[in-house]
Structure formats: structure tokens, C-alpha cells
XYZ file of C-alpha atoms in Angstrom:
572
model
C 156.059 -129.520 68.958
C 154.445 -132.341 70.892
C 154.579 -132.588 74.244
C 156.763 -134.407 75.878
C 154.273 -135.455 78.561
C 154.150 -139.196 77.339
C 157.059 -140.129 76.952
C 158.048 -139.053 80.838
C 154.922 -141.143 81.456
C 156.375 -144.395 79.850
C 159.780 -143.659 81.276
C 158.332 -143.754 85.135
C 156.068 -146.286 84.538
C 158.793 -148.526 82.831
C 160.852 -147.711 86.230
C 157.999 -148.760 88.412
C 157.760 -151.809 87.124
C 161.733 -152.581 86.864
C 161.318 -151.725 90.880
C 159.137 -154.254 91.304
C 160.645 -157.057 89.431
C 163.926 -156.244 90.958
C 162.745 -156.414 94.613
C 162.629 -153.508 95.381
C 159.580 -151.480 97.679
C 155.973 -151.893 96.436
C 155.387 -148.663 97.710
C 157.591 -146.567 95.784
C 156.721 -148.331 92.845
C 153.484 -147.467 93.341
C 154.589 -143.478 93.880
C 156.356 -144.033 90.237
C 153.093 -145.086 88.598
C 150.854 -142.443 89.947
C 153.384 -139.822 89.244
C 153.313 -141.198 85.888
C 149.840 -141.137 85.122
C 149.914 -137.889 86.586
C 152.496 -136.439 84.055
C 150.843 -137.960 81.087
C 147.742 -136.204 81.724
C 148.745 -132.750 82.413
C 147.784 -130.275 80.790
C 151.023 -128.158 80.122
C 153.953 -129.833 78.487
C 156.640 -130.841 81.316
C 159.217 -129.687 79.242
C 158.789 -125.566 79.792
C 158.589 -126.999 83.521
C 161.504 -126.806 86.407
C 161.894 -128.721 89.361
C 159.305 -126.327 91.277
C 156.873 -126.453 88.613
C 156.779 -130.366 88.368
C 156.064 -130.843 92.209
C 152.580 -128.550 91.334
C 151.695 -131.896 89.387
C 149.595 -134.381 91.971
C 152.092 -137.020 93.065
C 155.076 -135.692 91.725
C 157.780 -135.319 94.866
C 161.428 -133.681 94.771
C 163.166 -137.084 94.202
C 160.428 -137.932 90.857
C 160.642 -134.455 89.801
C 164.932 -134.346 89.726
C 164.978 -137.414 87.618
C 162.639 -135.612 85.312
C 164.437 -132.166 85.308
C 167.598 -134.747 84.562
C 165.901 -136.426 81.530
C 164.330 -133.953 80.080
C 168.121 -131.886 80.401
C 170.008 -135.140 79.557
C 167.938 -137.294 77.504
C 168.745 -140.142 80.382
C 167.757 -140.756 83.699
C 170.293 -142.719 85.894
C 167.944 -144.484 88.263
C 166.350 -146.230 85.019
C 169.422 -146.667 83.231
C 171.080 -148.125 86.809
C 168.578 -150.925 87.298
C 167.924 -151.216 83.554
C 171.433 -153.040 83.392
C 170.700 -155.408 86.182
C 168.161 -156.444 84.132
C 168.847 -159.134 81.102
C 167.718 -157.275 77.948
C 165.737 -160.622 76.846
C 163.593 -160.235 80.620
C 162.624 -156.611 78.897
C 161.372 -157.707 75.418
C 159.271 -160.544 77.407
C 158.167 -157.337 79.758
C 156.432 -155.738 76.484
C 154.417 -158.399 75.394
C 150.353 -157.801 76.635
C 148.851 -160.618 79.085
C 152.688 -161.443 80.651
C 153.609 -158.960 82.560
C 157.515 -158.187 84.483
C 156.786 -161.140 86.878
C 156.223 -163.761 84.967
C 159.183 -162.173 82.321
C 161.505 -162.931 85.082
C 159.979 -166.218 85.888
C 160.596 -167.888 82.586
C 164.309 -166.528 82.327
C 165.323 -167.356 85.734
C 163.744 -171.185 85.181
C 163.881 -171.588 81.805
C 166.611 -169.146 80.415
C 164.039 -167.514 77.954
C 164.819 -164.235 76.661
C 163.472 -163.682 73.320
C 160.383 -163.892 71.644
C 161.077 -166.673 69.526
C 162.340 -169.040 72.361
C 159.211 -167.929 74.178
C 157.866 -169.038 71.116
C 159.200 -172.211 71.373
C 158.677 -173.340 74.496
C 155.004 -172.965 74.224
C 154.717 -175.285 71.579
C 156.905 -177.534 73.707
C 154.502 -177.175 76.519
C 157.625 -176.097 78.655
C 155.898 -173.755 80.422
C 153.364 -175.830 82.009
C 155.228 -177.525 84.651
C 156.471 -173.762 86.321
C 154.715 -172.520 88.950
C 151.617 -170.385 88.433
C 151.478 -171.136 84.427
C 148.345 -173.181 83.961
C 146.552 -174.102 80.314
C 144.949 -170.586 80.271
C 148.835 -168.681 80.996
C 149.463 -170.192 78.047
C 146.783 -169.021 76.101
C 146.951 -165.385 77.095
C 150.500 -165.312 76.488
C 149.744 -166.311 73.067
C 147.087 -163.725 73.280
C 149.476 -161.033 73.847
C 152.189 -162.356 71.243
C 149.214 -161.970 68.413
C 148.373 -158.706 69.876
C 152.104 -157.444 69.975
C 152.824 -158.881 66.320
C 149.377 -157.292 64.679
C 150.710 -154.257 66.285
C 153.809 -153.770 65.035
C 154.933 -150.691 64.134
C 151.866 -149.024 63.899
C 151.155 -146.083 66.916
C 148.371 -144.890 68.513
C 145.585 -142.894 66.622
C 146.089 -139.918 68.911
C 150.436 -139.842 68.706
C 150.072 -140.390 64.800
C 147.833 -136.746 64.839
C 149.980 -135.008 66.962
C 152.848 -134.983 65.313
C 150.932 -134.961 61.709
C 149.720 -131.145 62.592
C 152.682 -130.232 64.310
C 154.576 -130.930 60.404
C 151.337 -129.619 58.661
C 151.952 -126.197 60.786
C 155.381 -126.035 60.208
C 155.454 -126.626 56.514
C 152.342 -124.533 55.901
C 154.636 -121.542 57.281
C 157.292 -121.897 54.118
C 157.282 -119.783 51.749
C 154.950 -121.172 48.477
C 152.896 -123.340 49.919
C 149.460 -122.555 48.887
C 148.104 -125.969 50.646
C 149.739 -128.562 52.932
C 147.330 -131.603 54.756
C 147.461 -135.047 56.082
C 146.262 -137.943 54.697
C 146.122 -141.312 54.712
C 144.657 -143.887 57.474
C 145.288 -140.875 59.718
C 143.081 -138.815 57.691
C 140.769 -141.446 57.584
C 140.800 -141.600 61.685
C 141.475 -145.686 61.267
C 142.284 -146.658 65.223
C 146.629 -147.076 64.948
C 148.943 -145.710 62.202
C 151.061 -147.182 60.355
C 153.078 -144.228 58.610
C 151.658 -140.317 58.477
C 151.058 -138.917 54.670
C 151.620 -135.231 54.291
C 150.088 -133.279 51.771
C 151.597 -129.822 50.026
C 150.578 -127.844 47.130
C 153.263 -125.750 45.408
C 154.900 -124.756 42.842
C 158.692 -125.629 43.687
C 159.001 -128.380 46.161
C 162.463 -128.228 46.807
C 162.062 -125.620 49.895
C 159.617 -128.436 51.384
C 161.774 -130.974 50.604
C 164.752 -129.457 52.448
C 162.415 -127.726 54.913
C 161.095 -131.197 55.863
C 164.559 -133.226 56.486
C 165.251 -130.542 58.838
C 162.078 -130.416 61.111
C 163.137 -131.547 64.677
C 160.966 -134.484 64.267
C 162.982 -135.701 61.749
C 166.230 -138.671 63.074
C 166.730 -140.580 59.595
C 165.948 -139.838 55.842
C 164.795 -142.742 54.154
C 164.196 -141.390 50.707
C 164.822 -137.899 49.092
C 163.748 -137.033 46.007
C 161.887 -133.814 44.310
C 158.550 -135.268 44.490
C 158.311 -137.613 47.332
C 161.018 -137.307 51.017
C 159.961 -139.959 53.600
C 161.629 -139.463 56.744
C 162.027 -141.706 60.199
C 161.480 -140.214 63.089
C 163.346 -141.079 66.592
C 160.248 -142.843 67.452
C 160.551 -145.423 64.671
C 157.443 -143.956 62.532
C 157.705 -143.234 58.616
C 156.055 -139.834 57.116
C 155.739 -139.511 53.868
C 155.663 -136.219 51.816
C 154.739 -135.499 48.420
C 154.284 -132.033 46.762
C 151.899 -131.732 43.806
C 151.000 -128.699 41.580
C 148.468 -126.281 42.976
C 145.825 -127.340 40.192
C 146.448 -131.237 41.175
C 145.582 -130.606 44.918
C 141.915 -132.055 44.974
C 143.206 -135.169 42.479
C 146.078 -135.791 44.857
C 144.251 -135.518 48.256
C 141.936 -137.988 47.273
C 144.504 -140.372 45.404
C 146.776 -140.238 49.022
C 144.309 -140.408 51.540
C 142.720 -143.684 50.229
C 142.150 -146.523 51.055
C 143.301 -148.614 48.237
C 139.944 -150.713 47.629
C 137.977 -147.103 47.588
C 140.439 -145.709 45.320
C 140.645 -148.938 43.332
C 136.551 -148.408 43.383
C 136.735 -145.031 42.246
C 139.520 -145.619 39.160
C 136.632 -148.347 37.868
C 133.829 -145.924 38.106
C 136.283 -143.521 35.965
C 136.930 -146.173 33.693
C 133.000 -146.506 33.321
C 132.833 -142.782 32.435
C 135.682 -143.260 29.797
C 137.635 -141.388 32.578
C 141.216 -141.812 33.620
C 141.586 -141.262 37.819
C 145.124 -140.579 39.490
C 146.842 -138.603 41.724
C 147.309 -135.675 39.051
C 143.656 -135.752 37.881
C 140.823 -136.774 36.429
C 141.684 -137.219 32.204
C 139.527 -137.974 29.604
C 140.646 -141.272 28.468
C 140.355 -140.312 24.530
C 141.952 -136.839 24.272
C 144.144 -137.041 27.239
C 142.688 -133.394 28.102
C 142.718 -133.133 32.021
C 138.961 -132.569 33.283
C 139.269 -131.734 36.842
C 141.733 -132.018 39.610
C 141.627 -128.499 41.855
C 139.496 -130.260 44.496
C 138.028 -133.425 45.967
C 134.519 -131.974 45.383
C 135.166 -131.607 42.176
C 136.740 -134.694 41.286
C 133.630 -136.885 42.912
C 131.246 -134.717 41.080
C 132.534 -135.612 38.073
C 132.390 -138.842 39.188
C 128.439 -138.498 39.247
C 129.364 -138.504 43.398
C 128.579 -136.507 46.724
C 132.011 -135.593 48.747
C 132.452 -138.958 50.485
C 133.881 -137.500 53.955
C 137.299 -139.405 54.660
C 136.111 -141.654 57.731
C 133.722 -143.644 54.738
C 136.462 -144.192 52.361
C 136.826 -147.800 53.164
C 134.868 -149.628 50.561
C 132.047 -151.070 52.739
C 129.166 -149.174 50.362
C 129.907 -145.467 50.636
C 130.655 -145.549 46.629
C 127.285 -147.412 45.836
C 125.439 -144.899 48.513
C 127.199 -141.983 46.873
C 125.427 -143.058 43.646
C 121.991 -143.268 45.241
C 122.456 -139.940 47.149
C 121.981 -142.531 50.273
C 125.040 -141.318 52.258
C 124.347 -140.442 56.013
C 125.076 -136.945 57.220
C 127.345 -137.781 59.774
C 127.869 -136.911 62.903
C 130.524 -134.336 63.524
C 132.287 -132.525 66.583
C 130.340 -129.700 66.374
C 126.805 -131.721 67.195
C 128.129 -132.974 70.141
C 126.336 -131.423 73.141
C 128.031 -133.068 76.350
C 130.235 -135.609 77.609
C 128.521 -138.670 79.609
C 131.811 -140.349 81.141
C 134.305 -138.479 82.572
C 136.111 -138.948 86.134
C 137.461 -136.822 89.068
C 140.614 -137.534 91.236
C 137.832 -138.470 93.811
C 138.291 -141.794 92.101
C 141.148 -142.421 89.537
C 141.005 -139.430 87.812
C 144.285 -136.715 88.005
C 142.109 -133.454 87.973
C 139.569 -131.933 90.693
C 136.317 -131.244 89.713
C 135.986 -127.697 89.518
C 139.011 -127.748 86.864
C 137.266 -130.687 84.807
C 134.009 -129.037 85.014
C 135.750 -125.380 83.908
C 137.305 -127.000 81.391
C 134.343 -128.967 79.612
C 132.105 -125.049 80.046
C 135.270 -123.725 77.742
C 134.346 -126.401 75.131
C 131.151 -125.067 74.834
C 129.309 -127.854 76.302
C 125.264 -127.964 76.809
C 125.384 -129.868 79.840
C 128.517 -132.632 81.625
C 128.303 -136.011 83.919
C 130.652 -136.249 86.215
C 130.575 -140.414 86.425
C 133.575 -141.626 89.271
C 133.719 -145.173 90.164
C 131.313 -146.979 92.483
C 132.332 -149.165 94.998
C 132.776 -152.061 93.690
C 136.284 -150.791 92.612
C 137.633 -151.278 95.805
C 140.488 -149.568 95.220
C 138.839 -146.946 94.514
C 137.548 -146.413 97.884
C 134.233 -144.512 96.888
C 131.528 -144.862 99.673
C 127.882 -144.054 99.852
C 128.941 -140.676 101.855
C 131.613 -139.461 99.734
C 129.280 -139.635 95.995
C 126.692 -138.266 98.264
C 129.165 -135.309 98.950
C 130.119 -134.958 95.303
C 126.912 -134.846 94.660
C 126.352 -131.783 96.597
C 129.246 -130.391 95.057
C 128.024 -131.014 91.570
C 124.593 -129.486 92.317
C 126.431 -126.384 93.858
C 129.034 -125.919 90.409
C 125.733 -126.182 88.291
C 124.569 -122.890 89.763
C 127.655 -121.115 89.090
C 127.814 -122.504 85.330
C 124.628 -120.978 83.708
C 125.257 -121.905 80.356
C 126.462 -125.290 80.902
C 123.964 -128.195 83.187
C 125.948 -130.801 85.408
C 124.783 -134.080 85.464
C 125.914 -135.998 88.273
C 126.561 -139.917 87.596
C 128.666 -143.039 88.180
C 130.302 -145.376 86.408
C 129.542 -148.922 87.704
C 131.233 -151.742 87.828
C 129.251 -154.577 86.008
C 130.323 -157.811 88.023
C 130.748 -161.437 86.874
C 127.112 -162.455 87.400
C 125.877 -158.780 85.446
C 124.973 -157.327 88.961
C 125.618 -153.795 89.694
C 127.300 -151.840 92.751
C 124.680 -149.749 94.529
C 121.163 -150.769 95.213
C 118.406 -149.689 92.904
C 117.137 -147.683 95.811
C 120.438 -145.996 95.922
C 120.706 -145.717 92.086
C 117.682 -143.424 91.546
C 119.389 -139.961 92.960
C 122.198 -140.260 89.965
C 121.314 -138.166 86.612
C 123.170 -140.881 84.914
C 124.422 -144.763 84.990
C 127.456 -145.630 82.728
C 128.132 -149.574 83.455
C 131.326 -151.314 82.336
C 133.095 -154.417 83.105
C 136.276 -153.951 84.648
C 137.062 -157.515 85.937
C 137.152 -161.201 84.885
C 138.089 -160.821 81.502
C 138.050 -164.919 80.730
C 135.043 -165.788 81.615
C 133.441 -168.040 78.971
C 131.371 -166.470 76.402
C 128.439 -167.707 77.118
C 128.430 -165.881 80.696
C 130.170 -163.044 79.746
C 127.184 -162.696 77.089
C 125.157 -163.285 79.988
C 126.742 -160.853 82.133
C 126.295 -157.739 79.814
C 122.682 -158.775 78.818
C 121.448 -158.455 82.178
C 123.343 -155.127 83.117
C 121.626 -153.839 79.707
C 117.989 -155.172 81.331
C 119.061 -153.172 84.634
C 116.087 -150.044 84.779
C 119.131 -147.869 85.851
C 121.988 -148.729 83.432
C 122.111 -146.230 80.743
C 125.093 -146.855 78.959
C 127.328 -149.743 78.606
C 130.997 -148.379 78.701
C 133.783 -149.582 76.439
C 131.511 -152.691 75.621
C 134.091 -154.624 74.708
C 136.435 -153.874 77.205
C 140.121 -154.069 74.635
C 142.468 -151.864 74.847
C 144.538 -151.810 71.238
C 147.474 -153.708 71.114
C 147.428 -154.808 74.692
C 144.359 -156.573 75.616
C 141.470 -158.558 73.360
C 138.303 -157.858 73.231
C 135.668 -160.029 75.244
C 134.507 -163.137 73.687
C 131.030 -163.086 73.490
C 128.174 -162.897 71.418
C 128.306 -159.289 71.001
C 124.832 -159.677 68.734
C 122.928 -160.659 71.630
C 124.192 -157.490 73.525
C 123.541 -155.170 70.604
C 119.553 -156.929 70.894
C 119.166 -156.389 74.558
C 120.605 -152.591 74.125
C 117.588 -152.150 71.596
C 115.279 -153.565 73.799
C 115.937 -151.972 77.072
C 116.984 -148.506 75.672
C 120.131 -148.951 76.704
C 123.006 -146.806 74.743
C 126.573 -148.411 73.782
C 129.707 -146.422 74.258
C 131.946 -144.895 71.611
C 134.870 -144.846 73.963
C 137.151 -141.623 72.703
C 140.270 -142.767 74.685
C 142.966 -143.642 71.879
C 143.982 -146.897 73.686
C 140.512 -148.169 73.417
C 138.276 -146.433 70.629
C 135.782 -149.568 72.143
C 133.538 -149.700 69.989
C 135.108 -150.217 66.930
C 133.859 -149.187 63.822
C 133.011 -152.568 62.596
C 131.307 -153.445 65.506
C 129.225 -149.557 65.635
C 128.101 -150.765 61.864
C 126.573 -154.196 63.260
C 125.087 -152.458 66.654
C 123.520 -149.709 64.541
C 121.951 -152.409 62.190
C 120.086 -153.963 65.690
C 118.759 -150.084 65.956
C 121.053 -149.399 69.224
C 121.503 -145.752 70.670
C 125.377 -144.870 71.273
C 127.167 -142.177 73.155
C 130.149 -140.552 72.105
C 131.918 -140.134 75.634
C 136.021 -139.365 76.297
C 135.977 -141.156 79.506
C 138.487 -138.595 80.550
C 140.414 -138.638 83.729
C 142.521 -135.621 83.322
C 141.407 -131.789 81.836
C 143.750 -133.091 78.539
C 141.755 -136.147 78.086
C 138.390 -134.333 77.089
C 139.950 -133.334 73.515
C 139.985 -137.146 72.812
C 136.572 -136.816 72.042
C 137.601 -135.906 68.411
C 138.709 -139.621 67.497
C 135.372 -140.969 69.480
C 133.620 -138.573 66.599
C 136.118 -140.288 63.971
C 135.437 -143.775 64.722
C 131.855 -143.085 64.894
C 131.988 -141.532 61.589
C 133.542 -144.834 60.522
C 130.726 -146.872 61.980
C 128.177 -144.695 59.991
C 126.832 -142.803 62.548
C 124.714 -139.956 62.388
C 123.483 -137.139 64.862
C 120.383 -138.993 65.813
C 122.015 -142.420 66.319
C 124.150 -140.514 69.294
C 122.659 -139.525 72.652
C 124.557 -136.949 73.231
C 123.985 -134.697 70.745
C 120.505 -134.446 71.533
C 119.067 -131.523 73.381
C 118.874 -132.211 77.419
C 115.448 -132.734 77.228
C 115.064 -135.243 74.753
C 118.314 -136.765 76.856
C 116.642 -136.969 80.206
C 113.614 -138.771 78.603
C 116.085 -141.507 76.575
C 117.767 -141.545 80.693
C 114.415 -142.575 82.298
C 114.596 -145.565 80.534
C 110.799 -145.852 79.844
């Protein structure tokens, strides 16, 4: 089963911010969102813990950890569902779309009676909104920002939700009785960033035990469809899956006929055609005789194709077919090649672990060598000084001693500011193994300064890496407007490496945007930006989305050996 860690997360952060909009103390809103980002990033699953166990958790007090014993017993919590009704349901739809935020939601029902999307809507292109306090020409556009974002969304989840609960069905239906194969597919098995239904896979004989075995899985809150071949199901979050069972001997047609996409699949049946071949989800047939060629597995299938395997991540139609052909496909890169992580935090800073357990847990992944990389300064909130990285630093040169097989880097992540300048002093810089630099501020900036601003933290002799270039995070907030071509050209030239952000909510860069930074010859690291011990497995769908952006081992920094590392690091 999944744990149950994120949705406890939503529920106190929703209740933190229903605090705040109601009046109520800053301060114990506050409380409410660090226990929440606490909760979502431990490492056990809060429902095998009591009362006792959830005060263990950083920031979790009696009163917090009560109201989670009580959901987690109930499936309610009263404090949320008591100021929850003082609370027009209209001012919580405005609360979800990105760029408003709860203040503003209760602003434009409390002036202007708005509580729905569509009279939001409205009133925007009535220019309503611009005579209310605090809603200026660029309100507007942001809220229109974050209606675009909330609409593209949809009902499509997170990369990382979509694969939990995908191997959690896998596992369970792999355990009945006849199944000689079960898999996902689909956009999940081709690691796209959000989901928009999960594909499941089985091989067997007699589907009617999967069938039945399916509709009862815990996951399961609606059936949509039930039939021999094909069940979909809802589950109680609102998300389809799909599951089909083929014959054993069809496995290899059928995993490549589900797992897509349509334009490579519509690629592939024309390349059959061309071979006086027939393509579907049973098999490959020849078109004459009607004789089934192959169809036991994808290898075999391409082959016959006159193809190489095209690995999952490529199957998008952007050249992998015409590559296959010319035996030009890259070898990608894969989790196995990577050697360390090069962004990672502490709760020094923001993070929710200590040190020692991040560091412990990165030597159990087998890692070559680790940066530790808190916040600077500039982050005020942060509160990192001078004396207090210094201190880490001894720290970090103390654990590397007691972890033989593993070297610690020690690093920071800086904050790039609005002119591109940096938080320590060059001076100061030198005694750090490694510089990530990201913007964290001043999103709306114009594009020719934010272009401005990122070329000249690239040109910096101690910025390594540019973190989550682009700054989005899916669904909520854009990407910067800039010329991101310009960037890709100064990373080139100064030897500076891009991100592949691993965190699901930002997977920055994309994969369209990897392809176009590759072409300019840039360097990228692969990093999971982790905060918590949990957050260092995201590094799997950094590794996917690279895959998507074409990546190989030697376009990614950290899957080079430390030496060959330290020298890209110097920056010469």
C-alpha cells in the first residue's frame, strides 16, 4: 500500500492556510505547515504510527499528532472540518488555483461575491478586479497564469503518486494465481512528468481471477468498466487504471501496443505496413497469410521490425524510430551509472532530516561520493551564517572519515539574485567542494533581465550548476520567461552544468528543454534536491526525464568518476 504520508501532509497544510485566512494566529499556522512538511517526508508511513510515535517526527506536538491519530482512525479531522464550514466552498475552489493564494480568495468573495471559477472568469475579462485593493495589471495576469496552469492540469497527478500506486497493483496482481507476467505501461511507463490514467499489464491464461482480483484491491472506490478483457477502475483519489489481460504468447505485442505513445505506435504500424506486416496489440501478422510472426516480446517484435529495443522514455516520436533504423540510438543513461547526488539539504536549512541520517542514507544507495548543498544566506529565512556552514563543514569533513566507501562533498546552494549576483564572496566561495545556484525570487522580472540574470550566474568562476533552471513547479507555477537559448550558450561556454531536478513537482528541466540544451553541448546533473532521507529515491524520475531528453552517461556529471568530477568543478 502507499503511504499515507501525503495525504496527512495536504490535510495540515490545507488547515494552515484555512487558519490564516480565518484570522486566526500566524504562529500556529506556521507550526501546521512545518509539521506538514515534516510528515510528508518521513520515512515510515504515519499510518503503523500512534500518538507517541508521531511526536518522534520534527515539529509534530501532542495537539498535531491527536488530530492525526483521529484522521487516520476516522477518516476526518474536526479542527479542519470545524473551520472548513466557516468557510464558503466557492473561497476554497479560488484557494486551489496557482498564483492566488487564500488571501486574495477571500478578497474577491468578500468584495466581489466571487466563488467559482467561471465568475472569476468573468470578472477578469470585465476588468472587475482592478479597482480592489492590491490587484494591479500583473494580479491579473498571474491569476490567469494559474487558471491555465490549473486547467492543463486537470486530472492528471504527479509522476511520483501515479508510480506508487502502479507497483503497489503490479505486486498485488503478480501474487494471483496464473499470472505469468503483470507490468505498467503507458505515459507512466514512459516516465512523461504527470499522469493521466495508470495502464496495467497481465499475461495469463484466464483473466477472470484478475478481473475480480482487481475490483477488489483496496485502491479500488468505483468500477467504471468490467469486462473479460479490459476492467478500468476509479480510485478514491479520482484517477482511472486501466487493466487488460492478454495471452502469454501476446505479452511482448501487447506491452508495446499499451505503453505507446500513439504517434510512435502509429510510426511503428507504418513501418509494418512497409514490411507487408500487420502490428497490434496481439502481434506482429504477416499481412498475406494472416500467420502470426512474433509477439512473445518487445525485443522481438522491433527486431522484426529491422529495430533495436527502443527503451520506453524514447517512444515519443521525436526520431527514436528513424535512429533505430540507423543503429544511431544513444545508450542512455540509467540509475545504475549514477555515482552521487550534487543537491541535497539538511534541516540546518529547510531540510526535515540531520545530516548524519541523510548522509547514512545516500552510503546505503551505494553512492561514490554526496554534496551536502544547504542554503546560503541570502535566504534569509533560512538563517545560515558564515559560522554555522563553516561548522557543517567541519562536520562534513569529520562523516567523510567514518564513510570509507562513500566521499562527502561539502557545498551550497546559492541563491542567484535579481541582478545574477551570488550570496557569499568569491573569497568565501573557494572552501566549498561544490556551487549549485538557483533563483528562488522575483519570478516576473522581464525576460530580458531574467536572461540576464542567469547568464551572468553561469559566467560566475564558482557556480557549478544552475538548479531547477527554470524554476516551475508543475501545475502550480510557470516556468521563467526568458531566452532559455542564451542560457544553454553561456552553460557551454563557462562549463557550467544544468540541473535535472528529480523532485516530482518540478522535473526542471524538462525533457524538451534537456533535448535543446544538449544540442548547445551543455553538461547536466541528475540531482534529487532532497530535503528529507525519502526524497533521495526521487532520483529515479530525474533518470526518466533525462532519458526523455536523450541523455547519455557522458552528457551527466555525475556519473563520472570523482576525479574527472573535481576537474569539470574547477571550472577551468
Amino acid at each position: 500500500m502507499a503511504r499515507r504520508n501525503k495525504e496527512v501532509e495536504a490535510l495540515l497544510q490545507e488547515y494552515a492556510d484555512l487558519v490564516l485566512i480565518t484570522g486566526g494566529d500566524a504562529f500556529k499556522a506556521r507550526a501546521y505547515e512545518k509539521a506538514a512538511r515534516a510528515i510528508g517526508g518521513h520515512h515510515a508511513d504515519v499510518a503503523g504510527l500512534d500518538a507517541e510515535g508521531l511526536r518522534e517526527i520534527p515539529n509534530v506536538g501532542k495537539s498535531i499528532a491527536d488530530k492525526v491519530v483521529e484522521y487516520l482512525r476516522t477518516g476526518q479531522m474536526a479542527a479542519v472540518e470545524d473551520v472548513r464550514d466557516r468557510i464558503p466552498a466557492g473561497v476554497r475552489e479560488l484557494m486551489a488555483i496557482p498564483t492566488l493564494g487564500p488571501k486574495k480568495a477571500v478578497a474577491l468573495y468578500e468584495e466581489l461575491h466571487i466563488s467559482s471559477l467561471t465568475e472569476l472568469v468573468a470578472a477578469l475579462d470585465e476588468g472587475r478586479l482592478r479597482d480592489m485593493k492590491g490587484f494591479g495589471p500583473k494580479t491579473e495576469d498571474n491569476i490567469r497564469h494559474g487558471i491555465a496552469l490549473m486547467r492543463a492540469a486537470g486530472d492528471r497527478v504527479p509522476l511520483n503518486a501515479a508510480m506508487e500506486l502502479a507497483e503497489d497493483i503490479v505486486a498485488d496482481l503478480s501474487a494471483v494465481t496464473g499470472c505469468e507476467r503483470c507490468a505498467y505501461a503507458g505515459s507512466l511507463r514512459r516516465m512523461r512528468e504527470t499522469i493521466g490514467d495508470i495502464d496495467i499489464l497481465v499475461a495469463a491464461d484466464d483473466s477472470a481471477p484478475f478481473m475480480e482480483a482487481f475490483t477488489r484491491l483496496p485502491h479500488t472506490a468505483e468500477i467504471v468498466v468490467g469486462g473479460a478483457k479490459k476492467t478500468s477502475v476509479r480510485t478514491a483519489e479520482g484517477l482511472q487504471v486501466d487493466l487488460r489481460v492478454v495471452p502469454p504468447d501476446s505479452w511482448g505485442a501487447g506491452l508495446q501496443y499499451f505503453t505507446g505513445s500513439r504517434a510512435h505506435n502509429i510510426r511503428t504500424r507504418e513501418l509494418a505496413v512497409h514490411n507487408r506486416l500487420k502490428l497490434s496489440e496481439y502481434g506482429l501478422f504477416d499481412t498475406e497469410t494472416g500467420e502470426k510472426v512474433v509477439s512473445k516480446s518487445e525485443e522481438e517484435v522491433y527486431a522484426r521490425l529491422g529495430l533495436p529495443w527502443i527503451p520506453p522514455t524514447l517512444r515519443e516520436d521525436r526520431g527514436e524510430v528513424r535512429a533505430g533504423a540507423r543503429g544511431e540510438l544513444p545508450h542512455l543513461v540509467g540509475e545504475k551509472d549514477i555515482r552521487g547526488d550534487l543537491h541535497t539539504h539538511t534541516d540546518l536549512t529547510d531540510g526535515l532530516s540531520p545530516l548524519e541520517d541523510m548522509v547514512r542514507t545516500a552510503a546505503e544507495l551505494g553512492y561514490t561520493y554526496y554534496a551536502v548543498t544547504d542554503h546560503a544566506p541570502d535566504l534569509y529565512m533560512q538563517r545560515m551564517t558564515d559560522e554555522k556552514a563553516l561548522a557543517q563543514r567541519e562536520r562534513v569533513r569529520a562523516l567523510d572519515r567514518e564513510y570509507h566507501g562513500m566521499r562527502l562533498l561539502h557545498g551550497t546552494e546559492l541563491n542567484i539574485g535579481p541582478d545574477g549576483g551570488v550570496d557569499w564572496p568569491e573569497g568565501f566561495l573557494e572552501g566549498f567542494d561544490i556551487c549549485v545556484a538557483s533563483v528562488h525570487s522575483h519570478f516576473n522580472q522581464s525576460p530580458e533581465a531574467q536572461t540576464r540574470r542567469l547568464v551572468k550566474a553561469c559566467e560566475h568562476p564558482r557556480v557549478n550548476v544552475i538548479g531547477h533552471p527554470t524554476t516551475r513547479i508543475i501545475g502550480k507555477r510557470p516556468p521563467l520567461d526568458l531566452d532559455l537559448d542564451a542560457v544553454f550558450a553561456a552553460c557551454a561556454r563557462t562549463g557550467t552544468a544544468l540541473e535535472v531536478n528529480s523532485h516530482p513537482d518540478r522535473l526542471d528541466l524538462s525533457d524538451e528543454n534537456i533535448l535543446r540544451a544538449k544540442r548547445h553541448g551543455v553538461k547536466f546533473a541528475i540531482d534529487s534536491d532532497a530535503h528529507s532521507v525519502t526524497h533521495l529515491a526521487y532520483m529515479r524520475y530525474g533518470v526518466g526525464t533525462a532519458q526523455r531528453g536523450w541523455l547519455t552517461k557522458d552528457d551527466v556529471i555525475n556519473t563520472w568518476p570523482l576525479t574527472r568530477l573535481r576537474a569539470f568543478l574547477r571550472k577551468a
